[in-house]
């Protein structure tokens, strides 16, 4: 039995706010790739006529006064090349961790998270994609408190609720947990960060329909060096993503596109002619920020793979 001084009325109010906040996000997030802006989260959610920010202006843990436990957690966007102040990384059990605020387990924000953990309450995780832009993931649950490491274990999916935290899993179990984490967080975060860096445009043909864009890996994600960072990604429309993955076309280290010789000799309809053959010799577009440009070594390695198949 949990005793923290809260009354049944306070408990019910907490649940009502939690449900209302997630329903509000449902209206704005039409698919798993939907993003929200900081100003929306600070100003646009109202509960029973009163504005209730979903994030704290200055902290990563949000607990409104009217609630008994934390409502949301936030991971701030860290630009490439800079060190994140908190490392919300997976442990040996494959589950992600969310770090305490500071190093005092009894700090009020940490206590607010502990109450969410003890009561098995769902939270919202806002994950930074760019400055002031977040990918929301909800509901998530805290399934372990690890004060010796100043962190909580987080389940991103109901299936992860049943994973024994801090356990040394066998290879199949570990792959299963990691696959869920990739699907629910890492892959969507990678996609949105890459597409934001390329200003929602295909780097080859400049198509700007976001729902038709993918984040393609330069070094394949199945490779040990295929890390999900912007510098190992390209924003490509679905046809050019498929063509790049299958080495129908390649990108030289100087950012010029090459189309395979046999493809250039084919005769077919307008998609082949305009969508692929006319890409040959075109210089791909690059992110505005140089720190988001493709890694030169990754381009060289991938271009060599293309050259050997051409």
Short mmCIF file of C-alpha atoms in Angstrom, two decimals:
data_model
loop_
_atom_site.label_atom_id
_atom_site.label_comp_id
_atom_site.label_asym_id
_atom_site.label_seq_id
_atom_site.Cartn_x
_atom_site.Cartn_y
_atom_site.Cartn_z
CA UNK A 1 0.00 0.00 0.00
CA UNK A 2 1.34 3.43 -0.97
CA UNK A 3 0.89 6.24 1.55
CA UNK A 4 1.94 9.69 0.36
CA UNK A 5 -0.81 11.83 1.84
CA UNK A 6 -2.90 11.98 -1.32
CA UNK A 7 -6.67 11.57 -1.14
CA UNK A 8 -8.92 9.56 -3.48
CA UNK A 9 -10.10 12.87 -4.99
CA UNK A 10 -6.51 13.90 -5.71
CA UNK A 11 -5.80 10.50 -7.22
CA UNK A 12 -8.80 10.74 -9.51
CA UNK A 13 -7.89 14.31 -10.56
CA UNK A 14 -4.37 13.16 -11.41
CA UNK A 15 -5.74 10.40 -13.65
CA UNK A 16 -8.18 12.77 -15.34
CA UNK A 17 -5.42 15.25 -16.21
CA UNK A 18 -3.18 12.43 -17.45
CA UNK A 19 -5.91 11.06 -19.73
CA UNK A 20 -6.85 14.54 -20.99
CA UNK A 21 -3.23 15.41 -21.82
CA UNK A 22 -2.77 12.23 -23.84
CA UNK A 23 -6.12 12.73 -25.59
CA UNK A 24 -5.01 16.27 -26.50
CA UNK A 25 -1.81 14.89 -27.98
CA UNK A 26 -3.82 12.26 -29.88
CA UNK A 27 -5.63 15.08 -31.69
CA UNK A 28 -2.34 16.65 -32.78
CA UNK A 29 -0.31 13.52 -33.44
CA UNK A 30 -1.93 11.81 -36.40
CA UNK A 31 0.87 9.25 -36.77
CA UNK A 32 4.06 8.10 -35.06
CA UNK A 33 6.09 10.78 -36.85
CA UNK A 34 4.06 13.77 -35.63
CA UNK A 35 6.06 16.47 -33.84
CA UNK A 36 5.04 19.09 -31.31
CA UNK A 37 6.55 22.49 -30.61
CA UNK A 38 7.60 23.81 -27.23
CA UNK A 39 5.23 26.79 -27.45
CA UNK A 40 2.29 24.40 -27.93
CA UNK A 41 3.30 22.36 -24.92
CA UNK A 42 3.65 25.45 -22.76
CA UNK A 43 0.54 27.31 -23.89
CA UNK A 44 -2.08 25.26 -25.72
CA UNK A 45 -3.28 22.54 -23.33
CA UNK A 46 -6.16 23.45 -21.03
CA UNK A 47 -7.78 21.31 -18.37
CA UNK A 48 -11.24 22.39 -17.27
CA UNK A 49 -10.62 25.90 -18.58
CA UNK A 50 -7.21 26.38 -16.97
CA UNK A 51 -3.99 26.43 -18.94
CA UNK A 52 -1.74 23.59 -17.88
CA UNK A 53 1.73 23.39 -19.48
CA UNK A 54 2.78 19.87 -20.39
CA UNK A 55 6.49 20.64 -19.97
CA UNK A 56 8.36 22.72 -17.44
CA UNK A 57 10.01 25.87 -18.88
CA UNK A 58 13.29 25.15 -17.09
CA UNK A 59 13.40 21.47 -16.16
CA UNK A 60 13.06 18.08 -17.81
CA UNK A 61 10.53 16.69 -15.33
CA UNK A 62 7.02 18.16 -15.21
CA UNK A 63 4.72 17.76 -12.21
CA UNK A 64 1.81 20.19 -12.09
CA UNK A 65 0.77 21.26 -8.59
CA UNK A 66 -2.64 19.66 -9.03
CA UNK A 67 -1.12 16.21 -9.68
CA UNK A 68 0.34 13.69 -7.25
CA UNK A 69 3.10 12.44 -9.58
CA UNK A 70 5.13 13.52 -12.59
CA UNK A 71 3.19 13.92 -15.83
CA UNK A 72 6.01 14.13 -18.37
CA UNK A 73 9.73 13.76 -18.91
CA UNK A 74 11.78 15.57 -21.54
CA UNK A 75 15.05 14.89 -23.32
CA UNK A 76 16.57 18.09 -24.67
CA UNK A 77 17.91 18.15 -28.22
CA UNK A 78 21.71 18.05 -28.29
CA UNK A 79 23.33 19.26 -31.54
CA UNK A 80 25.82 16.94 -33.24
CA UNK A 81 29.28 17.13 -31.72
CA UNK A 82 28.07 18.29 -28.32
CA UNK A 83 27.77 16.15 -25.23
CA UNK A 84 24.31 15.56 -23.82
CA UNK A 85 23.96 16.68 -20.17
CA UNK A 86 22.07 13.45 -19.47
CA UNK A 87 22.71 10.08 -21.07
CA UNK A 88 19.31 8.35 -21.38
CA UNK A 89 20.91 5.18 -22.63
CA UNK A 90 19.97 1.49 -22.51
CA UNK A 91 21.52 -0.81 -19.91
CA UNK A 92 22.39 -4.50 -20.13
CA UNK A 93 18.71 -5.45 -20.09
CA UNK A 94 18.09 -3.35 -23.22
CA UNK A 95 15.69 -0.97 -21.45
CA UNK A 96 16.26 2.77 -21.62
CA UNK A 97 17.09 4.76 -18.51
CA UNK A 98 16.00 8.27 -17.59
CA UNK A 99 18.42 10.08 -15.32
CA UNK A 100 17.48 11.77 -12.04
CA UNK A 101 17.58 15.50 -11.80
CA UNK A 102 20.85 16.07 -9.98
CA UNK A 103 22.30 13.55 -7.58
CA UNK A 104 19.79 13.66 -4.71
CA UNK A 105 17.16 10.89 -4.87
CA UNK A 106 14.92 12.98 -2.60
CA UNK A 107 14.97 16.04 -4.85
CA UNK A 108 11.27 16.92 -5.45
CA UNK A 109 11.32 16.16 -9.20
CA UNK A 110 12.85 12.75 -8.51
CA UNK A 111 10.23 12.11 -5.83
CA UNK A 112 7.53 13.02 -8.37
CA UNK A 113 8.95 10.43 -10.77
CA UNK A 114 9.18 7.86 -7.97
CA UNK A 115 5.48 8.33 -7.24
CA UNK A 116 4.69 7.66 -10.90
CA UNK A 117 6.82 4.52 -10.68
CA UNK A 118 5.25 3.28 -7.44
CA UNK A 119 1.73 3.85 -8.72
CA UNK A 120 2.47 2.47 -12.21
CA UNK A 121 1.18 5.70 -13.77
CA UNK A 122 1.71 6.35 -17.48
CA UNK A 123 3.85 9.33 -18.47
CA UNK A 124 4.60 11.28 -21.64
CA UNK A 125 8.19 11.42 -22.94
CA UNK A 126 9.03 14.42 -25.13
CA UNK A 127 12.21 13.64 -27.06
CA UNK A 128 14.13 16.53 -28.63
CA UNK A 129 14.39 16.47 -32.44
CA UNK A 130 15.63 20.03 -32.94
CA UNK A 131 15.66 23.12 -30.77
CA UNK A 132 12.14 23.47 -29.38
CA UNK A 133 10.73 20.55 -31.40
CA UNK A 134 9.85 17.24 -29.80
CA UNK A 135 8.73 13.76 -30.75
CA UNK A 136 6.17 12.67 -28.14
CA UNK A 137 6.13 9.07 -26.94
CA UNK A 138 3.24 8.02 -24.73
CA UNK A 139 2.27 6.22 -22.71
CA UNK A 140 5.58 5.17 -21.19
CA UNK A 141 6.12 3.70 -17.74
CA UNK A 142 8.85 3.77 -15.13
CA UNK A 143 9.44 0.15 -14.15
CA UNK A 144 12.43 0.40 -11.81
CA UNK A 145 14.02 2.96 -9.53
CA UNK A 146 17.83 2.66 -9.44
CA UNK A 147 19.08 5.26 -6.92
CA UNK A 148 22.56 3.73 -6.94
CA UNK A 149 22.81 4.86 -10.58
CA UNK A 150 20.58 7.96 -10.20
CA UNK A 151 18.08 6.77 -12.79
CA UNK A 152 14.79 5.06 -13.59
CA UNK A 153 14.25 2.23 -16.07
CA UNK A 154 11.67 3.11 -18.73
CA UNK A 155 9.30 0.85 -20.64
CA UNK A 156 8.39 2.35 -24.03
CA UNK A 157 5.82 -0.30 -24.80
CA UNK A 158 3.45 -2.48 -22.79
CA UNK A 159 5.45 -5.51 -23.88
CA UNK A 160 8.51 -4.06 -22.12
CA UNK A 161 6.59 -3.93 -18.83
CA UNK A 162 7.26 -7.63 -18.43
CA UNK A 163 11.02 -7.49 -19.03
CA UNK A 164 12.97 -8.24 -15.83
CA UNK A 165 15.01 -5.07 -15.37
CA UNK A 166 18.71 -5.32 -14.52
CA UNK A 167 18.68 -8.93 -15.67
CA UNK A 168 21.29 -10.35 -17.99
CA UNK A 169 19.07 -11.44 -20.87
CA UNK A 170 19.89 -14.13 -23.35
CA UNK A 171 20.61 -13.03 -26.91
CA UNK A 172 17.05 -13.58 -28.18
CA UNK A 173 15.50 -11.65 -25.29
CA UNK A 174 17.99 -8.82 -25.69
CA UNK A 175 17.29 -8.55 -29.43
CA UNK A 176 13.56 -8.47 -28.73
CA UNK A 177 13.87 -5.64 -26.21
CA UNK A 178 16.24 -3.68 -28.44
CA UNK A 179 13.94 -4.11 -31.44
CA UNK A 180 11.05 -2.61 -29.49
CA UNK A 181 13.26 0.29 -28.41
CA UNK A 182 14.40 0.93 -31.99
CA UNK A 183 10.84 0.81 -33.30
CA UNK A 184 9.35 3.03 -30.61
CA UNK A 185 12.13 5.59 -30.18
CA UNK A 186 15.46 5.30 -31.99
CA UNK A 187 14.17 4.88 -35.55
CA UNK A 188 11.51 7.64 -35.29
CA UNK A 189 14.01 10.01 -33.64
CA UNK A 190 16.61 9.30 -36.34
CA UNK A 191 14.02 9.85 -39.10
CA UNK A 192 12.76 13.15 -37.71
CA UNK A 193 16.20 14.56 -36.95
CA UNK A 194 17.43 13.77 -40.46
CA UNK A 195 14.33 15.16 -42.16
CA UNK A 196 14.47 18.32 -40.06
CA UNK A 197 18.16 18.76 -40.94
CA UNK A 198 17.33 18.52 -44.67
CA UNK A 199 14.44 20.94 -44.24
CA UNK A 200 11.78 18.35 -45.11
CA UNK A 201 13.11 17.84 -48.62
CA UNK A 202 14.60 14.91 -50.54
CA UNK A 203 18.34 15.48 -50.90
CA UNK A 204 18.19 14.21 -54.50
CA UNK A 205 14.94 15.35 -56.12
CA UNK A 206 13.81 18.00 -53.59
CA UNK A 207 10.36 16.41 -53.08
CA UNK A 208 8.80 18.11 -50.06
CA UNK A 209 5.93 15.74 -49.18
CA UNK A 210 7.08 14.69 -45.71
CA UNK A 211 4.93 11.56 -45.68
CA UNK A 212 6.89 10.35 -48.72
CA UNK A 213 10.31 10.98 -47.16
CA UNK A 214 12.55 8.55 -45.29
CA UNK A 215 15.78 8.81 -43.37
CA UNK A 216 18.23 6.58 -45.24
CA UNK A 217 21.36 5.27 -43.52
CA UNK A 218 24.65 5.86 -45.33
CA UNK A 219 26.37 3.03 -43.47
CA UNK A 220 23.58 0.48 -43.19
CA UNK A 221 21.92 0.15 -39.79
CA UNK A 222 22.75 -3.57 -39.79
CA UNK A 223 26.46 -2.64 -39.77
CA UNK A 224 28.29 -2.02 -36.49
CA UNK A 225 29.13 1.52 -37.68
CA UNK A 226 25.59 2.22 -38.90
CA UNK A 227 24.76 4.53 -36.02
CA UNK A 228 21.49 6.52 -36.05
CA UNK A 229 23.01 10.00 -36.22
CA UNK A 230 22.25 12.81 -38.66
CA UNK A 231 25.74 12.59 -40.14
CA UNK A 232 25.02 8.98 -41.10
CA UNK A 233 21.68 9.86 -42.63
CA UNK A 234 20.15 11.29 -45.79
CA UNK A 235 16.62 12.57 -46.29
CA UNK A 236 15.40 10.74 -49.38
CA UNK A 237 12.03 10.17 -50.99
CA UNK A 238 10.94 6.56 -50.95
CA UNK A 239 12.02 5.76 -54.52
CA UNK A 240 15.47 7.27 -54.08
CA UNK A 241 15.83 5.61 -50.68
CA UNK A 242 15.10 2.23 -52.27
CA UNK A 243 17.43 2.98 -55.18
CA UNK A 244 20.23 3.98 -52.79
CA UNK A 245 19.74 0.91 -50.61
CA UNK A 246 19.87 -1.38 -53.67
CA UNK A 247 22.88 0.42 -55.20
CA UNK A 248 20.89 1.50 -58.23
CA UNK A 249 22.53 4.84 -57.58
CA UNK A 250 25.29 6.03 -55.30
CA UNK A 251 26.67 9.24 -53.84
CA UNK A 252 30.31 10.14 -54.29
CA UNK A 253 32.25 11.68 -51.39
CA UNK A 254 31.98 15.05 -53.21
CA UNK A 255 28.15 14.74 -52.93
CA UNK A 256 27.56 14.05 -56.63
CA UNK A 257 25.02 11.35 -57.53
CA UNK A 258 26.00 8.50 -59.83
CA UNK A 259 23.50 6.18 -61.48
CA UNK A 260 24.59 2.64 -62.31
CA UNK A 261 25.66 2.24 -65.96
CA UNK A 262 23.14 -0.48 -66.84
CA UNK A 263 20.31 1.70 -65.49
CA UNK A 264 21.42 4.58 -67.71
CA UNK A 265 21.16 2.32 -70.76
CA UNK A 266 17.63 1.10 -70.05
CA UNK A 267 14.61 2.39 -71.92
CA UNK A 268 11.42 2.68 -69.92
CA UNK A 269 8.80 5.20 -68.85
CA UNK A 270 9.07 8.67 -67.31
CA UNK A 271 9.85 7.44 -63.80
CA UNK A 272 13.06 5.78 -64.96
CA UNK A 273 14.01 8.72 -67.17
CA UNK A 274 13.19 11.60 -64.81
CA UNK A 275 13.34 9.84 -61.45
CA UNK A 276 16.60 7.96 -61.88
CA UNK A 277 18.55 8.56 -65.10
CA UNK A 278 18.39 12.36 -64.84
CA UNK A 279 19.86 12.18 -61.33
CA UNK A 280 23.21 11.14 -62.79
CA UNK A 281 25.78 13.89 -62.21
CA UNK A 282 23.47 15.97 -60.01
CA UNK A 283 24.92 17.33 -56.79
CA UNK A 284 22.74 16.43 -53.84
CA UNK A 285 21.48 19.18 -51.55
CA UNK A 286 23.01 19.45 -48.09
CA UNK A 287 21.73 20.60 -44.69
CA UNK A 288 22.06 24.27 -43.90
CA UNK A 289 24.24 23.48 -40.87
CA UNK A 290 27.60 21.99 -41.79
CA UNK A 291 27.63 19.88 -38.63
CA UNK A 292 24.67 17.95 -40.13
CA UNK A 293 26.44 17.18 -43.41
CA UNK A 294 27.05 13.52 -44.27
CA UNK A 295 30.18 12.08 -42.71
CA UNK A 296 32.87 11.98 -45.42
CA UNK A 297 34.29 8.63 -44.31
CA UNK A 298 30.82 7.09 -44.29
CA UNK A 299 30.19 8.37 -47.83
CA UNK A 300 33.52 6.97 -49.00
CA UNK A 301 32.83 3.55 -47.53
CA UNK A 302 29.32 3.38 -48.95
CA UNK A 303 30.40 4.70 -52.37
CA UNK A 304 33.02 1.95 -52.57
CA UNK A 305 30.24 -0.60 -52.02
CA UNK A 306 28.25 1.03 -54.86
CA UNK A 307 31.28 1.16 -57.15
CA UNK A 308 31.91 -2.57 -56.73
CA UNK A 309 28.35 -3.36 -57.84
CA UNK A 310 28.19 -0.84 -60.70
#
